[in-house]
Tab-separated table of C-alpha atoms and ligand atoms in Angstrom:
chain	number	residue	atom	x	y	z
V	1166	UNK	CA	-0.081	0.074	-0.028
V	1167	UNK	CA	1.212	3.409	-0.748
V	1168	UNK	CA	2.586	5.251	2.301
V	1169	UNK	CA	2.367	8.953	2.885
V	1170	UNK	CA	5.943	9.823	1.591
V	1171	UNK	CA	5.228	7.915	-1.692
V	1172	UNK	CA	1.836	9.647	-1.738
V	1173	UNK	CA	3.502	13.176	-1.401
V	1174	UNK	CA	5.991	12.241	-4.164
V	1175	UNK	CA	3.395	11.235	-6.696
V	1176	UNK	CA	1.198	14.118	-5.564
V	1177	UNK	CA	3.977	16.426	-6.578
V	1178	UNK	CA	4.363	14.640	-9.813
V	1179	UNK	CA	0.577	15.090	-10.544
V	1180	UNK	CA	0.904	18.703	-9.775
V	1181	UNK	CA	3.553	19.113	-12.344
V	1182	UNK	CA	1.572	16.886	-14.727
V	1183	UNK	CA	-1.444	19.223	-14.502
V	1184	UNK	CA	0.610	22.324	-15.157
V	1185	UNK	CA	2.050	20.780	-18.165
V	1186	UNK	CA	-1.405	19.558	-19.368
V	1187	UNK	CA	-2.833	23.077	-19.021
V	1188	UNK	CA	0.277	24.566	-20.838
V	1189	UNK	CA	-0.117	22.167	-23.520
V	1190	UNK	CA	-3.928	22.454	-24.323
V	1191	UNK	CA	-3.753	24.879	-27.123
V	1192	UNK	CA	-1.783	22.417	-29.168
V	1193	UNK	CA	-4.246	19.665	-28.747
V	1194	UNK	CA	-7.213	19.025	-30.817
V	1195	UNK	CA	-10.433	20.046	-28.812
V	1196	UNK	CA	-12.772	17.035	-29.279
V	1197	UNK	CA	-11.119	13.689	-28.720
V	1198	UNK	CA	-10.108	12.149	-32.231
V	1199	UNK	CA	-10.759	8.592	-31.334
V	1200	UNK	CA	-13.275	5.843	-32.514
V	1201	UNK	CA	-15.739	4.095	-30.101
V	1202	UNK	CA	-13.730	1.111	-28.555
V	1203	UNK	CA	-10.164	2.558	-29.130
V	1204	UNK	CA	-9.535	2.904	-25.391
V	1205	UNK	CA	-11.562	-0.042	-24.205
V	1206	UNK	CA	-9.527	-2.515	-26.307
V	1207	UNK	CA	-6.250	-1.358	-24.704
V	1208	UNK	CA	-7.474	-2.032	-21.161
V	1209	UNK	CA	-7.050	-5.632	-19.838
V	1210	UNK	CA	-10.246	-7.539	-19.601
V	1211	UNK	CA	-9.736	-8.666	-16.001
V	1212	UNK	CA	-8.503	-6.912	-12.837
V	1213	UNK	CA	-4.964	-7.358	-11.607
V	1214	UNK	CA	-4.405	-9.964	-8.985
V	1215	UNK	CA	-1.078	-8.384	-7.685
V	1216	UNK	CA	-0.100	-4.883	-6.901
V	1217	UNK	CA	1.249	-2.891	-9.871
V	1218	UNK	CA	3.873	-0.158	-9.550
V	1219	UNK	CA	2.765	3.511	-9.588
V	1220	UNK	CA	5.268	4.184	-12.354
V	1221	UNK	CA	3.304	1.459	-14.601
V	1222	UNK	CA	-0.167	2.849	-13.683
V	1223	UNK	CA	0.868	6.345	-14.477
V	1224	UNK	CA	2.616	5.431	-17.636
V	1225	UNK	CA	-0.600	3.735	-18.850
V	1226	UNK	CA	-2.654	6.798	-17.846
V	1227	UNK	CA	-0.542	8.974	-19.794
V	1228	UNK	CA	-0.512	6.754	-22.913
V	1229	UNK	CA	-4.216	5.943	-22.989
V	1230	UNK	CA	-6.264	8.817	-21.370
V	1231	UNK	CA	-5.443	12.265	-22.170
V	1232	UNK	CA	-5.355	11.845	-26.062
V	1233	UNK	CA	-8.863	10.131	-25.740
V	1234	UNK	CA	-10.332	13.040	-23.815
V	1235	UNK	CA	-12.354	16.004	-25.201
V	1236	UNK	CA	-10.606	18.861	-23.453
V	1237	UNK	CA	-13.300	21.176	-21.758
V	1238	UNK	CA	-10.656	23.534	-20.369
V	1239	UNK	CA	-9.291	24.154	-23.853
V	1240	UNK	CA	-9.358	27.730	-24.874
V	1241	UNK	CA	-11.234	26.902	-28.054
V	1242	UNK	CA	-14.067	24.882	-26.546
V	1243	UNK	CA	-17.231	26.453	-27.710
V	1244	UNK	CA	-19.521	23.705	-27.421
V	1245	UNK	CA	-22.527	22.804	-24.883
V	1246	UNK	CA	-21.904	25.292	-22.044
V	1247	UNK	CA	-18.323	25.580	-20.564
V	1248	UNK	CA	-17.640	23.711	-17.442
V	1249	UNK	CA	-14.755	25.642	-15.998
V	1250	UNK	CA	-12.238	24.324	-13.480
V	1251	UNK	CA	-10.313	27.404	-12.525
V	1252	UNK	CA	-7.061	26.717	-10.728
V	1253	UNK	CA	-8.333	28.051	-7.296
V	1254	UNK	CA	-11.179	25.318	-7.684
V	1255	UNK	CA	-8.758	22.632	-8.623
V	1256	UNK	CA	-6.679	23.361	-5.504
V	1257	UNK	CA	-9.889	23.412	-3.275
V	1258	UNK	CA	-10.712	19.888	-4.883
V	1259	UNK	CA	-7.163	18.926	-3.804
V	1260	UNK	CA	-7.864	19.691	-0.202
V	1261	UNK	CA	-11.502	18.364	-0.394
V	1262	UNK	CA	-10.028	14.969	-1.589
V	1263	UNK	CA	-7.439	14.803	1.051
V	1264	UNK	CA	-9.732	15.203	3.817
V	1265	UNK	CA	-12.507	13.255	2.047
V	1266	UNK	CA	-15.188	13.957	4.609
V	1267	UNK	CA	-18.908	13.218	4.317
V	1268	UNK	CA	-20.811	16.289	4.962
V	1269	UNK	CA	-24.200	14.813	5.547
V	1270	UNK	CA	-24.787	16.194	9.007
V	1271	UNK	CA	-23.401	19.380	10.782
V	1272	UNK	CA	-21.622	16.904	13.176
V	1273	UNK	CA	-20.037	14.999	10.618
V	1274	UNK	CA	-18.288	18.288	9.276
V	1275	UNK	CA	-19.226	21.333	10.885
V	1276	UNK	CA	-16.996	23.531	8.898
V	1277	UNK	CA	-18.382	22.384	5.734
V	1278	UNK	CA	-21.985	22.905	6.723
V	1279	UNK	CA	-21.319	26.353	7.982
V	1280	UNK	CA	-19.114	27.401	5.028
V	1281	UNK	CA	-22.034	26.151	2.725
V	1282	UNK	CA	-24.416	28.277	4.460
V	1283	UNK	CA	-22.038	31.209	4.328
V	1284	UNK	CA	-20.974	30.731	0.672
V	1285	UNK	CA	-24.496	30.333	-0.592
V	1286	UNK	CA	-25.294	33.504	1.040
V	1287	UNK	CA	-22.173	35.328	-0.413
V	1288	UNK	CA	-23.384	33.933	-3.845
V	1289	UNK	CA	-27.022	35.016	-3.200
V	1290	UNK	CA	-25.725	38.681	-2.671
V	1291	UNK	CA	-23.304	38.240	-5.775
V	1292	UNK	CA	-26.325	37.455	-8.153
V	1293	UNK	CA	-28.506	39.978	-6.310
V	1294	UNK	CA	-31.261	37.981	-4.767
V	1295	UNK	CA	-32.833	39.376	-1.615
V	1296	UNK	CA	-32.817	37.900	1.652
V	1297	UNK	CA	-35.954	35.864	1.113
V	1298	UNK	CA	-33.775	33.215	-0.399
V	1299	UNK	CA	-31.360	30.674	1.441
V	1300	UNK	CA	-29.319	28.194	-0.464
V	1301	UNK	CA	-27.836	24.885	-0.530
V	1302	UNK	CA	-25.258	23.168	-2.890
V	1303	UNK	CA	-26.390	20.310	-5.109
V	1304	UNK	CA	-24.432	17.895	-7.409
V	1305	UNK	CA	-26.210	19.147	-10.377
V	1306	UNK	CA	-29.128	21.364	-11.856
V	1307	UNK	CA	-30.893	18.147	-12.725
V	1308	UNK	CA	-31.018	17.068	-9.040
V	1309	UNK	CA	-31.987	20.637	-7.822
V	1310	UNK	CA	-34.843	20.676	-10.471
V	1311	UNK	CA	-36.121	17.155	-9.283
V	1312	UNK	CA	-35.893	18.482	-5.642
V	1313	UNK	CA	-38.249	21.425	-6.734
V	1314	UNK	CA	-40.479	19.380	-8.707
V	1315	UNK	CA	-41.123	16.839	-5.891
V	1316	UNK	CA	-41.612	19.881	-3.511
V	1317	UNK	CA	-44.365	21.210	-5.933
V	1318	UNK	CA	-45.978	17.874	-6.106
V	1319	UNK	CA	-46.080	17.305	-2.213
V	1320	UNK	CA	-47.150	20.886	-1.535
V	1321	UNK	CA	-49.985	20.519	-4.014
V	1322	UNK	CA	-50.874	17.184	-2.464
V	1323	UNK	CA	-50.599	18.354	1.159
V	1324	UNK	CA	-47.513	15.822	1.459
V	1325	UNK	CA	-50.088	12.834	0.764
V	1326	UNK	CA	-47.984	11.632	-2.198
V	1327	UNK	CA	-45.077	10.808	0.063
V	1328	UNK	CA	-47.350	9.060	2.661
V	1329	UNK	CA	-49.989	6.894	0.329
V	1330	UNK	CA	-48.387	7.118	-3.007
V	1331	UNK	CA	-49.820	8.781	-6.200
V	1332	UNK	CA	-52.325	6.131	-7.501
V	1333	UNK	CA	-55.310	7.393	-5.665
V	1334	UNK	CA	-54.674	11.121	-6.035
V	1335	UNK	CA	-55.582	13.514	-9.053
V	1336	UNK	CA	-53.647	13.569	-12.178
V	1337	UNK	CA	-50.960	16.363	-11.806
V	1338	UNK	CA	-49.951	18.986	-14.155
V	1339	UNK	CA	-46.626	20.959	-14.601
V	1340	UNK	CA	-45.942	23.783	-16.987
V	1341	UNK	CA	-42.791	24.777	-18.830
V	1342	UNK	CA	-42.090	25.825	-22.381
V	1343	UNK	CA	-40.215	23.611	-24.874
V	1344	UNK	CA	-37.297	25.896	-24.679
V	1345	UNK	CA	-36.312	24.270	-21.307
V	1346	UNK	CA	-33.610	21.784	-20.650
V	1347	UNK	CA	-34.568	18.167	-20.691
V	1348	UNK	CA	-33.983	17.850	-16.900
V	1349	UNK	CA	-37.457	19.270	-16.503
V	1350	UNK	CA	-38.834	16.258	-18.566
V	1351	UNK	CA	-36.594	13.952	-16.390
V	1352	UNK	CA	-38.091	15.527	-13.204
V	1353	UNK	CA	-41.659	15.030	-14.468
V	1354	UNK	CA	-40.917	11.350	-15.240
V	1355	UNK	CA	-38.949	10.627	-11.935
V	1356	UNK	CA	-41.523	12.555	-9.845
V	1357	UNK	CA	-44.285	10.289	-10.946
V	1358	UNK	CA	-45.969	13.145	-12.847
V	1359	UNK	CA	-45.486	11.609	-16.196
V	1360	UNK	CA	-44.230	13.086	-19.307
V	1361	UNK	CA	-47.703	13.598	-20.826
V	1362	UNK	CA	-48.637	15.954	-17.896
V	1363	UNK	CA	-45.692	18.240	-18.482
V	1364	UNK	CA	-47.630	20.910	-20.441
V	1365	UNK	CA	-45.892	23.232	-22.886
V	1366	UNK	CA	-47.473	26.620	-23.114
V	1367	UNK	CA	-46.837	28.412	-26.335
V	1368	UNK	CA	-43.907	30.876	-26.585
V	1369	UNK	CA	-43.629	34.247	-28.383
V	1370	UNK	CA	-41.155	35.094	-31.108
V	1371	UNK	CA	-38.584	35.916	-28.468
V	1372	UNK	CA	-38.983	32.365	-27.063
V	1373	UNK	CA	-40.395	33.489	-23.755
V	1374	UNK	CA	-43.340	31.781	-22.295
V	1375	UNK	CA	-46.704	33.507	-23.439
V	1376	UNK	CA	-48.421	34.163	-20.053
V	1377	UNK	CA	-51.885	34.148	-21.588
V	1378	UNK	CA	-51.111	30.766	-22.885
V	1379	UNK	CA	-50.021	29.582	-19.557
V	1380	UNK	CA	-53.122	31.024	-18.108
V	1381	UNK	CA	-55.299	29.096	-20.511
V	1382	UNK	CA	-53.498	25.857	-20.030
V	1383	UNK	CA	-53.896	25.980	-16.332
V	1384	UNK	CA	-57.570	27.028	-16.528
V	1385	UNK	CA	-58.439	24.332	-18.977
V	1386	UNK	CA	-56.656	21.747	-16.801
V	1387	UNK	CA	-58.504	22.837	-13.615
V	1388	UNK	CA	-61.725	22.456	-15.721
V	1389	UNK	CA	-60.820	18.979	-16.851
V	1390	UNK	CA	-60.061	17.829	-13.239
V	1391	UNK	CA	-56.454	17.774	-13.296
V	1392	UNK	CA	-54.428	19.216	-10.305
V	1393	UNK	CA	-51.690	21.812	-11.455
V	1394	UNK	CA	-48.713	21.778	-9.108
V	1395	UNK	CA	-46.268	24.330	-10.530
V	1396	UNK	CA	-44.412	26.195	-13.074
V	1397	UNK	CA	-40.755	25.870	-14.372
V	1398	UNK	CA	-39.357	29.026	-15.955
V	1399	UNK	CA	-35.970	29.371	-17.632
V	1400	UNK	CA	-33.409	32.095	-17.680
V	1401	UNK	CA	-31.073	30.895	-20.416
V	1402	UNK	CA	-32.546	27.811	-22.147
V	1403	UNK	CA	-30.099	25.185	-23.203
V	1404	UNK	CA	-30.469	25.078	-27.011
V	1405	UNK	CA	-31.027	28.888	-27.765
V	1406	UNK	CA	-30.730	30.794	-24.458
V	1407	UNK	CA	-34.285	31.551	-24.228
V	1408	UNK	CA	-35.434	33.604	-21.270
V	1409	UNK	CA	-39.008	33.759	-19.799
V	1410	UNK	CA	-40.322	37.036	-18.568
V	1411	UNK	CA	-40.453	36.171	-14.851
V	1412	UNK	CA	-42.625	38.942	-13.642
V	1413	UNK	CA	-45.412	37.748	-15.921
V	1414	UNK	CA	-45.189	33.966	-15.403
V	1415	UNK	CA	-44.814	34.407	-11.579
V	1416	UNK	CA	-47.782	36.630	-11.410
V	1417	UNK	CA	-49.631	33.579	-12.949
V	1418	UNK	CA	-48.192	31.163	-10.550
V	1419	UNK	CA	-49.233	33.231	-7.602
V	1420	UNK	CA	-52.848	33.808	-8.948
V	1421	UNK	CA	-53.194	29.944	-8.988
V	1422	UNK	CA	-51.075	29.428	-5.844
V	1423	UNK	CA	-48.502	27.373	-7.815
V	1424	UNK	CA	-44.929	26.709	-6.763
V	1425	UNK	CA	-42.482	28.037	-9.130
V	1426	UNK	CA	-38.838	27.043	-10.058
V	1427	UNK	CA	-36.607	28.873	-12.287
V	1428	UNK	CA	-33.748	27.016	-14.090
V	1429	UNK	CA	-30.931	29.408	-14.597
V	1430	UNK	CA	-28.277	26.752	-14.688
V	1431	UNK	CA	-26.127	28.578	-17.204
V	1432	UNK	CA	-27.317	32.027	-17.419
V	1433	UNK	CA	-27.777	32.657	-13.599
V	1434	UNK	CA	-23.939	33.132	-13.249
V	1435	UNK	CA	-24.132	36.231	-15.589
V	1436	UNK	CA	-26.343	37.738	-12.791
V	1437	UNK	CA	-23.110	38.758	-11.108
V	1438	UNK	CA	-23.027	41.542	-13.576
V	1439	UNK	CA	-25.690	44.287	-12.929
V	1440	UNK	CA	-26.049	45.096	-16.640
V	1441	UNK	CA	-27.577	41.547	-17.267
V	1442	UNK	CA	-29.951	41.616	-14.290
V	1443	UNK	CA	-32.669	43.015	-16.221
V	1444	UNK	CA	-33.171	39.287	-17.597
V	1445	UNK	CA	-34.322	38.316	-14.223
V	1446	UNK	CA	-36.713	41.112	-13.303
V	1447	UNK	CA	-39.367	39.757	-10.991
V	1448	UNK	CA	-37.182	36.773	-9.730
V	1449	UNK	CA	-38.034	37.773	-6.230
V	1450	UNK	CA	-41.324	36.014	-6.417
V	1451	UNK	CA	-39.786	32.556	-7.233
V	1452	UNK	CA	-39.994	29.784	-4.898
V	1453	UNK	CA	-36.741	27.976	-6.101
V	1454	UNK	CA	-33.907	28.787	-8.340
V	1455	UNK	CA	-30.965	26.913	-9.605
V	1456	UNK	CA	-27.641	28.148	-10.792
V	1457	UNK	CA	-24.639	26.178	-11.590
V	1458	UNK	CA	-21.345	27.870	-10.749
V	1459	UNK	CA	-19.884	24.706	-12.340
V	1460	UNK	CA	-20.505	26.136	-15.725
V	1461	UNK	CA	-19.385	29.705	-16.155
V	1462	UNK	CA	-17.798	30.655	-12.814
V	1463	UNK	CA	-14.845	28.303	-12.580
V	1464	UNK	CA	-15.936	26.312	-9.719
V	1465	UNK	CA	-15.603	23.006	-11.207
V	1466	UNK	CA	-18.241	20.175	-11.414
V	1467	UNK	CA	-19.936	19.494	-9.210
V	1468	UNK	CA	-21.336	22.612	-7.727
V	1469	UNK	CA	-24.916	23.567	-8.339
V	1470	UNK	CA	-26.660	26.151	-6.198
V	1471	UNK	CA	-30.116	25.993	-5.327
V	1472	UNK	CA	-31.982	28.935	-3.584
V	1473	UNK	CA	-35.221	28.342	-2.029
V	1474	UNK	CA	-37.757	30.947	-0.429
V	1475	UNK	CA	-38.678	28.399	2.114
V	1476	UNK	CA	-36.309	25.498	2.541
V	1477	UNK	CA	-38.686	23.870	5.070
V	1478	UNK	CA	-41.037	22.830	2.130
V	1479	UNK	CA	-38.187	20.945	0.282
V	1480	UNK	CA	-36.944	19.473	3.793
V	1481	UNK	CA	-40.618	18.167	4.404
V	1482	UNK	CA	-40.436	16.701	0.988
V	1483	UNK	CA	-37.151	15.031	0.598
V	1484	UNK	CA	-35.802	14.984	4.202
V	1485	UNK	CA	-36.004	12.064	6.663
V	1486	UNK	CA	-34.414	11.723	10.078
V	1487	UNK	CA	-34.017	8.059	10.831
V	1488	UNK	CA	-33.040	7.289	14.491
V	1489	UNK	CA	-29.608	6.162	13.445
V	1490	UNK	CA	-28.779	9.659	12.163
V	1491	UNK	CA	-29.997	11.491	15.269
V	1492	UNK	CA	-27.509	13.687	16.937
V	1493	UNK	CA	-27.491	15.688	20.123
V	1494	UNK	CA	-28.653	19.252	19.534
V	1495	UNK	CA	-29.791	18.591	16.098
V	1496	UNK	CA	-32.449	21.299	16.293
V	1497	UNK	CA	-29.987	24.002	16.696
V	1498	UNK	CA	-27.919	23.118	13.639
V	1499	UNK	CA	-28.625	22.479	9.882
V	1500	UNK	CA	-28.374	19.080	8.544
V	1501	UNK	CA	-27.953	19.554	4.916
V	1502	UNK	CA	-28.735	16.137	3.902
V	1503	UNK	CA	-32.216	16.783	4.808
V	1504	UNK	CA	-32.653	18.958	1.670
V	1505	UNK	CA	-31.015	16.769	-0.930
V	1506	UNK	CA	-31.800	13.380	-2.175
V	1507	UNK	CA	-28.532	11.544	-1.452
V	1508	UNK	CA	-27.478	11.223	2.178
V	1509	UNK	CA	-23.741	11.595	1.500
V	1510	UNK	CA	-22.590	15.023	0.568
V	1511	UNK	CA	-19.262	16.312	-0.663
V	1512	UNK	CA	-17.560	19.554	0.869
V	1513	UNK	CA	-18.305	21.692	-2.224
V	1514	UNK	CA	-18.466	25.072	-0.371
V	1515	UNK	CA	-14.737	25.131	-0.218
V	1516	UNK	CA	-14.620	25.652	-4.001
V	1517	UNK	CA	-16.877	28.481	-3.813
V	1518	UNK	CA	-14.858	30.065	-1.041
V	1519	UNK	CA	-11.544	29.811	-2.677
V	1520	UNK	CA	-12.991	31.050	-6.163
V	1521	UNK	CA	-14.911	33.974	-4.962
V	1522	UNK	CA	-11.968	35.231	-2.829
V	1523	UNK	CA	-9.284	34.430	-5.338
V	1524	UNK	CA	-10.970	36.080	-8.460
V	1525	UNK	CA	-13.044	38.614	-6.412
V	1526	UNK	CA	-16.563	39.313	-7.900
V	1527	UNK	CA	-14.942	42.034	-9.999
V	1528	UNK	CA	-12.617	39.523	-11.489
V	1529	UNK	CA	-15.389	37.044	-12.223
V	1530	UNK	CA	-17.513	39.779	-13.823
V	1531	UNK	CA	-14.744	40.849	-16.209
V	1532	UNK	CA	-14.512	37.119	-17.474
V	1533	UNK	CA	-18.269	36.981	-18.126
V	1534	UNK	CA	-18.360	40.327	-19.648
V	1535	UNK	CA	-15.699	39.517	-22.023
V	1536	UNK	CA	-17.186	36.279	-23.193
V	1537	UNK	CA	-20.490	38.022	-23.990
V	1538	UNK	CA	-18.673	41.020	-25.836
V	1539	UNK	CA	-16.504	38.655	-27.840
V	1540	UNK	CA	-19.421	36.541	-28.781
V	1541	UNK	CA	-21.334	39.539	-29.983
V	1542	UNK	CA	-18.146	40.450	-32.119
V	1543	UNK	CA	-18.009	36.988	-33.702
V	1544	UNK	CA	-21.706	37.143	-34.148
V	1545	UNK	CA	-21.316	40.254	-36.206
V	1546	UNK	CA	-18.618	38.703	-38.427
V	1547	UNK	CA	-21.146	35.927	-39.297
V	1548	UNK	CA	-23.842	38.755	-39.813
V	1549	UNK	CA	-21.601	40.328	-42.280
V	1550	UNK	CA	-20.807	37.274	-44.135
V	1551	UNK	CA	-23.129	36.361	-47.136
V	1552	UNK	CA	-22.269	32.741	-46.851
V	1553	UNK	CA	-23.941	32.340	-43.417
V	1554	UNK	CA	-26.943	33.416	-41.542
V	1555	UNK	CA	-27.330	33.938	-37.741
V	1556	UNK	CA	-29.944	31.183	-36.933
V	1557	UNK	CA	-30.665	32.473	-33.441
V	1558	UNK	CA	-29.398	35.081	-30.976
V	1559	UNK	CA	-29.370	35.292	-27.165
V	1560	UNK	CA	-28.677	38.222	-24.773
V	1561	UNK	CA	-25.598	36.341	-23.345
V	1562	UNK	CA	-22.482	34.508	-24.763
V	1563	UNK	CA	-24.327	32.201	-26.999
V	1564	UNK	CA	-25.577	32.423	-30.876
V	1565	UNK	CA	-26.305	30.071	-33.614
V	1566	UNK	CA	-25.399	30.147	-37.349
V	1567	UNK	CA	-26.120	28.032	-40.478
V	1568	UNK	CA	-24.973	28.161	-44.081
V	1569	UNK	CA	-27.015	30.701	-46.066
V	1570	UNK	CA	-29.022	30.061	-49.224
V	1571	UNK	CA	-25.999	30.785	-51.226
V	1572	UNK	CA	-25.604	27.109	-50.951
V	1573	UNK	CA	-27.625	24.203	-52.384
V	1574	UNK	CA	-29.009	21.981	-49.605
V	1575	UNK	CA	-28.183	24.331	-46.942
V	1576	UNK	CA	-29.640	22.169	-44.084
V	1577	UNK	CA	-27.722	19.075	-45.081
V	1578	UNK	CA	-24.512	20.836	-45.504
V	1579	UNK	CA	-24.868	22.644	-42.275
V	1580	UNK	CA	-25.179	19.346	-40.482
V	1581	UNK	CA	-22.081	18.086	-42.403
V	1582	UNK	CA	-20.218	21.333	-41.760
V	1583	UNK	CA	-20.673	20.813	-37.772
V	1584	UNK	CA	-19.324	17.311	-38.093
V	1585	UNK	CA	-16.193	18.357	-40.154
V	1586	UNK	CA	-15.543	21.447	-37.962
V	1587	UNK	CA	-15.114	18.979	-34.816
V	1588	UNK	CA	-13.059	16.578	-36.957
V	1589	UNK	CA	-10.800	19.413	-37.804
V	1590	UNK	CA	-10.081	19.639	-34.118
V	1591	UNK	CA	-9.071	23.489	-33.986
V	1592	UNK	CA	-12.456	24.395	-32.366
V	1593	UNK	CA	-15.434	22.583	-30.697
V	1594	UNK	CA	-19.053	23.467	-31.346
V	1595	UNK	CA	-22.347	21.610	-31.073
V	1596	UNK	CA	-25.332	21.633	-33.427
V	1597	UNK	CA	-28.968	21.645	-32.602
V	1598	UNK	CA	-32.092	22.023	-34.360
V	1599	UNK	CA	-33.566	25.530	-34.063
V	1600	UNK	CA	-37.057	26.062	-35.288
V	1601	UNK	CA	-37.009	22.782	-37.179
V	1602	UNK	CA	-33.632	23.454	-39.083
V	1603	UNK	CA	-29.977	22.575	-38.187
V	1604	UNK	CA	-27.901	25.395	-36.546
V	1605	UNK	CA	-24.460	25.423	-35.244
V	1606	UNK	CA	-24.377	26.707	-31.762
V	1607	UNK	CA	-21.285	28.797	-30.432
V	1608	UNK	CA	-20.908	29.691	-26.897
V	1609	UNK	CA	-17.757	31.073	-25.162
V	1610	UNK	CA	-17.329	30.670	-21.533
V	1611	UNK	CA	-13.945	28.978	-20.871
V	1612	UNK	CA	-11.495	30.955	-18.610
V	1613	UNK	CA	-8.544	30.125	-20.973
V	1614	UNK	CA	-10.496	31.592	-23.915
V	1615	UNK	CA	-9.241	34.720	-25.386
V	1616	UNK	CA	-10.759	37.452	-27.833
V	1617	UNK	CA	-8.536	35.925	-30.528
V	1618	UNK	CA	-9.677	32.510	-29.754
V	1619	UNK	CA	-13.330	33.522	-30.253
V	1620	UNK	CA	-12.701	35.506	-33.322
V	1621	UNK	CA	-10.758	32.724	-35.086
V	1622	UNK	CA	-14.081	30.788	-35.165
V	1623	UNK	CA	-15.164	32.664	-38.203
V	1624	UNK	CA	-11.980	31.902	-40.246
V	1625	UNK	CA	-11.870	28.311	-39.282
V	1626	UNK	CA	-15.469	27.942	-40.162
V	1627	UNK	CA	-14.790	29.547	-43.498
V	1628	UNK	CA	-11.769	27.261	-44.180
V	1629	UNK	CA	-13.795	24.160	-43.210
V	1630	UNK	CA	-16.746	25.193	-45.172
V	1631	UNK	CA	-14.637	25.545	-48.264
V	1632	UNK	CA	-13.490	21.904	-47.843
V	1633	UNK	CA	-17.145	20.774	-47.416
V	1634	UNK	CA	-18.575	22.443	-50.437
V	1635	UNK	CA	-15.537	21.592	-52.495
V	1636	UNK	CA	-16.952	19.498	-55.407
V	1637	UNK	CA	-20.476	20.451	-54.587
V	1638	UNK	CA	-22.140	23.007	-56.908
V	1639	UNK	CA	-22.591	26.313	-55.412
V	1640	UNK	CA	-25.839	27.931	-56.344
V	1641	UNK	CA	-24.847	31.321	-57.597
V	1642	UNK	CA	-28.251	32.264	-58.723
V	1643	UNK	CA	-28.987	32.798	-54.973
V	1644	UNK	CA	-25.996	35.024	-54.559
E	2990	PLP	C1	-26.682	22.693	-18.106
E	2990	PLP	C2	-28.022	22.780	-17.838
E	2990	PLP	C3	-28.756	21.820	-17.131
E	2990	PLP	C4	-28.101	20.640	-16.443
E	2990	PLP	O1	-27.228	20.918	-15.704
E	2990	PLP	P1	-26.579	19.409	-14.775
E	2990	PLP	O2	-25.953	20.343	-13.642
E	2990	PLP	O3	-25.598	18.906	-15.661
E	2990	PLP	O4	-27.750	18.781	-14.341
E	2990	PLP	C5	-30.138	22.113	-16.821
E	2990	PLP	N1	-30.583	23.430	-17.241
E	2990	PLP	C6	-29.876	24.251	-18.034
E	2990	PLP	C7	-30.542	25.496	-18.503
E	2990	PLP	C8	-28.584	23.979	-18.295
E	2990	PLP	O5	-27.955	24.977	-19.156
């Protein structure tokens, strides 16, 4: 077994490797250039019976793993949403790993519990939420949303669902537009509400929920004997960055006494900048909000902050106090496991503490502002280029483009272009259908990214486009 001095030696080695890895990122292709099975076929089929040397293990790691990874910290990662791991966050994870404490109860890790309460309060102030809200840290927005949907369900059922099950109760209805992330669908399924009872109110041309449509859906459902339980709004939908107008939909929620949850997993981080806060006008009436510092703010996965106006409702829904977890004085402290689905909890607050102190809110704001400004600049290059059209815009660091009608078979070619861009490896983007047609999504949010990296997307896309249309007939009649 490795002793502490061996551990110290290899830990220092890992630290040097980490530095070299980050220094070398710009020279790597962003998306892994491997085929399915390439890695698996090089790993033995059976586990070793005897201990292997650390030199051997690390040699295999270096040979097999880094080249077969897609590099999320790469300066030219423009796909999905970024999942930054800033250096202060990586260091926090080293300390968290070294202590490896389970933070389920106050008593099992007092500093972790108290720091989590403090850090979620710092973060609440950073994103300008009022003191109605208290926070906790979840592993992911998906889990936070599931907790919120379960809470909606139980609140509407006066906690009977937890006690007697759903079979004898009215059919439940949940409302969210089609611009929302699939985690809302997942929550509807897992909470026993059922996909068919996730109702999609119509959206307006800016992709926000139409409050009149929402109102009509709820009225109709009540008239038909359904039980509406809550509304999920989005600030920064995943495909196209859609933002609901919270004042309007939360007014409908309170008219019908429905619980509300706002999914701001990505865009919520931008609320550290006052100039973007118009996007969440009206947020103070929400019941639950989720923001992922593990996307834009450099606090690496996992760190998803959920704010609730009344934590007690969630505790009554997902919390349990079995006898074997009882601790003396438990009514004077917070046992955070009572607010989350898993019992075990990681010490995630340390990452928020290190990152907010090391960057300062001003430092984090600068990063977010730059990403938004650079994406606007890049978008204007595509706007000015007759070979492309901007397929959708968002107020933050996200837009989409496709080939223009200068090309025959625009939609098919756009799909092919996305694949070829990622095979090329210099940049990484994702594609998504927007309004029924393919679009290539570009987002900037990685801390290592520079303005030059963002602007280079236009040139690289032009080069790859040329190789895609090579040999295909360009339709000049449309030019
Ligand atoms: C990324 C994202 C999610 C899912 O986040 P996880 O933390 O991975 O569960 C949900 N909603 C939105 C809007 C997102 O951008």
